[in-house]
């Protein structure tokens, strides 16, 4: 399965496509120096294929590349960070 994650700033979300179809997204709010992930969703027909983890990894890598602090209001993103300590340093402390 060919996958790609792209930022769609007009919709305030990162979108994951699988074989050209929208498979999921992670919604966010952006402010100076920080990004708040509010909701992550994978389409039911794409669940159980590891796409949620692929999406989480991509959005967190993007935040790191852009120098953004992360607020993980989304339970999926928060859980992913808990399980992957290499992303702990992105969490905002305020």
Backbone as a chain_set.jsonl record, in Angstrom:
{"seq": "XXXXXXXXXXXXXXXXXXXXXXXXXXXXXXXXXXXXXXXXXXXXXXXXXXXXXXXXXXXXXXXXXXXXXXXXXXXXXXXXXXXXXXXXXXXXXX", "coords": {"N": [[0.852, -1.187, 0.0], [0.687, 2.106, -0.935], [1.513, 4.995, 0.766], [1.024, 8.393, 1.894], [1.673, 11.387, 3.656], [0.435, 14.578, 4.03], [0.489, 18.057, 4.749], [-2.403, 19.97, 5.072], [-2.999, 23.0, 5.127], [-5.194, 24.708, 4.682], [-7.372, 23.325, 5.641], [-6.568, 22.898, 8.172], [-5.225, 20.517, 8.97], [-3.33, 17.469, 8.889], [-3.178, 15.169, 6.288], [-3.583, 11.778, 5.524], [-3.006, 9.688, 2.882], [-3.82, 6.635, 1.25], [-2.903, 4.619, -1.245], [-3.818, 6.658, -2.918], [-6.291, 7.381, -1.848], [-8.124, 9.193, 0.651], [-7.27, 8.322, 3.809], [-7.122, 8.992, 6.428], [-6.766, 11.549, 9.003], [-5.167, 14.181, 10.886], [-6.141, 16.642, 12.917], [-5.361, 20.06, 13.659], [-4.393, 22.981, 15.604], [-2.657, 25.875, 14.983], [-0.215, 28.008, 16.306], [2.011, 30.711, 17.069], [5.071, 29.221, 17.274], [4.066, 26.821, 18.25], [2.05, 23.816, 18.058], [-1.135, 22.423, 18.302], [-2.502, 19.344, 18.566], [-5.647, 18.19, 17.903], [-7.482, 16.223, 17.134], [-7.493, 12.954, 15.815], [-8.101, 10.765, 13.168], [-8.808, 7.685, 11.596], [-10.065, 6.293, 8.672], [-12.632, 3.846, 8.836], [-12.36, 1.575, 7.057], [-9.651, 1.445, 6.729], [-8.528, 0.858, 9.114], [-6.461, -0.891, 11.518], [-4.154, -1.351, 10.078], [-1.846, -0.115, 10.745], [-1.746, 2.517, 10.029], [-2.491, 4.714, 11.565], [-0.36, 5.02, 13.348], [1.653, 5.593, 11.516], [0.756, 8.047, 10.571], [0.815, 9.568, 12.962], [3.58, 9.547, 13.549], [4.542, 10.946, 11.311], [3.339, 13.511, 11.618], [4.434, 14.365, 13.996], [7.158, 14.316, 13.397], [7.149, 16.346, 11.507], [6.456, 18.54, 13.12], [8.769, 18.652, 14.693], [10.731, 19.239, 12.704], [9.888, 21.77, 12.0], [10.34, 23.165, 14.269], [8.427, 23.348, 16.299], [6.628, 23.413, 19.379], [4.685, 20.895, 20.991], [1.306, 20.393, 21.753], [-0.607, 17.949, 22.963], [-3.617, 17.391, 22.728], [-5.243, 15.587, 21.529], [-6.181, 12.312, 22.171], [-5.075, 10.086, 20.815], [-2.638, 10.986, 19.663], [-1.362, 11.806, 22.013], [-1.158, 9.318, 23.336], [0.5, 7.993, 21.541], [2.873, 9.443, 21.815], [3.44, 8.856, 24.487], [4.128, 6.16, 24.229], [6.35, 6.283, 22.65], [9.19, 7.396, 23.462], [11.06, 8.982, 22.151], [9.801, 11.195, 21.216], [9.065, 12.717, 23.343], [10.424, 15.071, 24.032], [9.274, 17.014, 22.464], [6.932, 17.865, 23.648], [5.068, 20.52, 24.974], [5.674, 22.368, 27.924], [4.283, 24.181, 29.367]], "CA": [[0.0, 0.0, 0.0], [1.428, 3.363, -1.051], [0.936, 6.009, 1.66], [1.636, 9.715, 1.909], [1.1, 12.337, 4.603], [0.627, 15.971, 3.601], [-0.178, 19.112, 5.506], [-3.426, 20.713, 4.34], [-3.211, 24.147, 6.016], [-6.523, 25.297, 4.5], [-8.302, 22.574, 6.496], [-5.925, 22.774, 9.487], [-5.014, 19.116, 9.289], [-2.474, 16.624, 8.084], [-3.999, 14.128, 5.667], [-2.907, 10.553, 5.127], [-3.643, 8.971, 1.78], [-3.371, 5.27, 0.997], [-3.227, 4.325, -2.646], [-4.53, 7.796, -3.49], [-7.553, 7.666, -1.146], [-7.996, 9.744, 1.991], [-7.388, 7.237, 4.783], [-7.22, 9.55, 7.776], [-6.254, 12.908, 9.183], [-4.9, 14.672, 12.236], [-6.489, 18.065, 12.933], [-4.494, 20.843, 14.543], [-4.436, 24.441, 15.698], [-1.292, 26.373, 14.918], [0.063, 29.356, 16.801], [3.445, 30.975, 16.999], [5.96, 28.332, 18.006], [3.416, 25.629, 18.809], [0.961, 23.16, 17.347], [-2.001, 21.632, 19.172], [-3.23, 18.306, 17.85], [-6.955, 18.125, 18.556], [-8.26, 15.025, 16.786], [-6.927, 12.097, 14.778], [-9.108, 9.79, 12.743], [-8.513, 6.808, 10.464], [-11.299, 5.769, 8.101], [-12.82, 2.461, 9.29], [-11.863, 0.534, 6.145], [-8.188, 1.446, 6.766], [-8.073, 0.567, 10.476], [-5.745, -2.135, 11.736], [-3.056, -1.492, 9.122], [-0.71, 0.674, 11.218], [-1.739, 3.848, 9.417], [-2.55, 5.731, 12.617], [1.02, 5.226, 13.815], [2.377, 6.255, 10.43], [0.3, 9.433, 10.585], [1.345, 10.209, 14.175], [5.021, 9.725, 13.356], [4.754, 12.002, 10.316], [2.974, 14.842, 12.12], [5.41, 14.729, 15.031], [8.403, 14.641, 12.695], [6.951, 17.664, 10.909], [6.549, 19.525, 14.209], [10.192, 18.761, 15.038], [11.409, 19.93, 11.612], [9.457, 23.171, 11.993], [10.709, 23.765, 15.551], [7.207, 23.645, 17.044], [6.282, 22.69, 20.599], [3.467, 20.119, 20.739], [0.249, 20.194, 22.749], [-1.287, 16.732, 22.499], [-4.982, 17.266, 23.238], [-5.788, 14.377, 20.912], [-5.74, 11.129, 22.921], [-4.244, 9.185, 20.006], [-1.287, 11.561, 19.584], [-0.801, 11.728, 23.376], [-0.803, 7.924, 23.57], [1.648, 7.67, 20.703], [4.048, 10.049, 22.452], [3.717, 8.056, 25.688], [4.738, 4.887, 23.835], [7.557, 6.55, 21.866], [9.878, 8.447, 24.219], [11.86, 9.865, 21.298], [9.015, 12.398, 20.926], [8.747, 13.404, 24.603], [11.026, 16.409, 24.068], [8.437, 17.968, 21.721], [5.79, 18.306, 24.44], [5.137, 21.822, 25.635], [5.625, 22.186, 29.378], [3.46, 25.217, 30.003]], "C": [[0.89, 1.24, 0.0], [0.754, 4.419, -0.172], [1.716, 7.312, 1.57], [0.905, 10.571, 2.933], [1.459, 13.735, 4.124], [-0.108, 16.911, 4.536], [-1.188, 19.787, 4.579], [-3.786, 21.921, 5.216], [-4.582, 24.809, 5.864], [-7.571, 24.612, 5.377], [-7.753, 22.358, 7.904], [-5.773, 21.309, 9.894], [-3.964, 18.508, 8.377], [-3.356, 15.506, 7.556], [-3.115, 12.971, 5.235], [-3.689, 9.926, 3.989], [-3.008, 7.589, 1.657], [-3.845, 4.901, -0.392], [-4.125, 5.407, -3.253], [-5.84, 8.156, -2.825], [-7.273, 8.267, 0.225], [-8.275, 8.636, 3.002], [-7.525, 7.751, 6.202], [-6.652, 10.953, 7.824], [-5.968, 13.169, 10.66], [-5.109, 16.185, 12.205], [-5.618, 18.796, 13.946], [-4.891, 22.305, 14.572], [-2.988, 24.897, 15.784], [-1.237, 27.765, 15.514], [1.568, 29.527, 16.816], [4.231, 30.026, 17.897], [5.341, 27.053, 18.531], [2.315, 25.104, 17.89], [0.186, 22.317, 18.359], [-2.744, 20.629, 18.31], [-4.522, 18.038, 18.604], [-7.729, 16.846, 18.278], [-7.546, 14.272, 15.677], [-7.95, 11.02, 14.46], [-8.588, 8.995, 11.548], [-9.851, 6.252, 9.981], [-11.437, 4.282, 8.473], [-12.25, 1.393, 8.359], [-10.339, 0.448, 6.12], [-7.641, 1.122, 8.16], [-7.345, -0.768, 10.533], [-4.579, -2.378, 10.791], [-1.832, -0.672, 9.529], [-0.661, 2.084, 10.669], [-1.824, 4.967, 10.444], [-1.162, 6.047, 13.147], [1.855, 5.945, 12.76], [2.025, 7.744, 10.391], [0.884, 10.176, 11.785], [2.834, 10.508, 14.029], [5.292, 10.885, 12.39], [4.431, 13.389, 10.865], [3.957, 15.3, 13.189], [6.77, 15.047, 14.424], [8.306, 16.02, 12.048], [7.065, 18.767, 11.966], [8.006, 19.74, 14.594], [10.945, 19.563, 13.979], [11.096, 21.423, 11.597], [9.779, 23.879, 13.302], [9.515, 24.118, 16.415], [7.112, 22.803, 18.309], [4.93, 22.028, 20.352], [2.576, 20.093, 21.974], [-0.594, 19.036, 22.225], [-2.646, 16.595, 23.171], [-5.661, 16.018, 22.695], [-5.281, 13.15, 21.668], [-4.848, 10.184, 22.111], [-2.81, 9.693, 19.938], [-0.626, 11.501, 20.959], [-0.345, 10.312, 23.685], [0.418, 7.504, 22.764], [2.928, 8.218, 21.327], [4.419, 9.272, 23.712], [4.472, 6.771, 25.345], [6.06, 5.059, 23.078], [8.323, 7.71, 22.499], [10.737, 9.374, 23.369], [11.11, 11.139, 20.923], [8.669, 13.2, 22.181], [9.267, 14.844, 24.629], [10.213, 17.447, 23.309], [7.32, 18.559, 22.571], [6.051, 19.65, 25.106], [4.955, 21.607, 27.134], [4.757, 23.207, 30.074], [2.013, 24.851, 30.061]], "O": [[1.756, 1.385, 0.864], [-0.432, 4.706, -0.34], [2.896, 7.333, 1.221], [-0.316, 10.497, 3.065], [2.62, 14.04, 3.85], [-1.184, 16.597, 5.045], [-0.866, 20.132, 3.442], [-4.763, 21.874, 5.963], [-5.083, 25.409, 6.815], [-8.539, 25.24, 5.804], [-8.395, 21.712, 8.733], [-6.137, 20.913, 11.001], [-3.74, 18.964, 7.255], [-4.183, 14.959, 8.286], [-2.044, 13.163, 4.659], [-4.886, 9.663, 4.114], [-1.82, 7.405, 1.926], [-5.044, 4.876, -0.671], [-5.061, 5.113, -3.996], [-6.456, 9.153, -3.202], [-6.302, 7.896, 0.885], [-9.374, 8.082, 3.046], [-7.992, 7.031, 7.084], [-6.133, 11.475, 6.837], [-6.461, 12.472, 11.547], [-4.36, 16.915, 11.556], [-5.196, 18.228, 14.953], [-5.613, 22.799, 13.706], [-2.199, 24.364, 16.565], [-2.106, 28.598, 15.259], [2.309, 28.568, 16.596], [4.074, 30.03, 19.118], [6.022, 26.271, 19.194], [1.741, 25.829, 17.077], [0.772, 21.594, 19.164], [-3.521, 21.006, 17.433], [-4.506, 17.703, 19.789], [-8.545, 16.426, 19.098], [-7.054, 14.87, 14.72], [-8.577, 10.443, 15.349], [-8.008, 9.552, 10.615], [-10.668, 5.797, 10.781], [-10.453, 3.544, 8.427], [-11.707, 0.396, 8.837], [-9.781, -0.498, 5.564], [-6.427, 1.113, 8.362], [-7.576, -1.657, 9.714], [-4.07, -3.496, 10.711], [-0.886, -0.544, 8.751], [0.345, 2.777, 10.82], [-1.288, 6.053, 10.223], [-0.827, 7.21, 13.371], [2.669, 6.809, 13.087], [2.897, 8.592, 10.202], [1.392, 11.288, 11.64], [3.286, 11.606, 14.353], [6.174, 11.707, 12.635], [5.168, 14.342, 10.61], [4.276, 16.486, 13.278], [7.459, 15.954, 14.89], [9.279, 16.775, 12.044], [7.695, 19.799, 11.732], [8.435, 20.875, 14.8], [11.711, 20.467, 14.313], [11.94, 22.239, 11.225], [9.517, 25.075, 13.434], [9.569, 25.078, 17.183], [7.472, 21.626, 18.311], [4.117, 22.545, 19.586], [3.027, 19.812, 23.084], [-1.217, 19.139, 21.168], [-2.814, 15.779, 24.077], [-6.552, 15.461, 23.336], [-4.07, 12.966, 21.794], [-3.956, 9.548, 22.674], [-1.869, 8.924, 20.132], [0.558, 11.177, 21.056], [0.738, 10.119, 24.238], [1.264, 6.751, 23.247], [3.949, 7.531, 21.361], [5.603, 9.055, 23.973], [5.354, 6.348, 26.091], [6.801, 4.094, 22.889], [8.133, 8.867, 22.121], [11.108, 10.454, 23.83], [11.705, 12.067, 20.374], [8.043, 14.256, 22.085], [8.619, 15.73, 25.185], [10.433, 18.645, 23.486], [6.811, 19.635, 22.259], [7.099, 19.881, 25.71], [4.169, 20.758, 27.555], [4.522, 23.093, 31.277], [1.2, 25.624, 30.569]]}, "num_chains": 1, "name": "protein.A"}
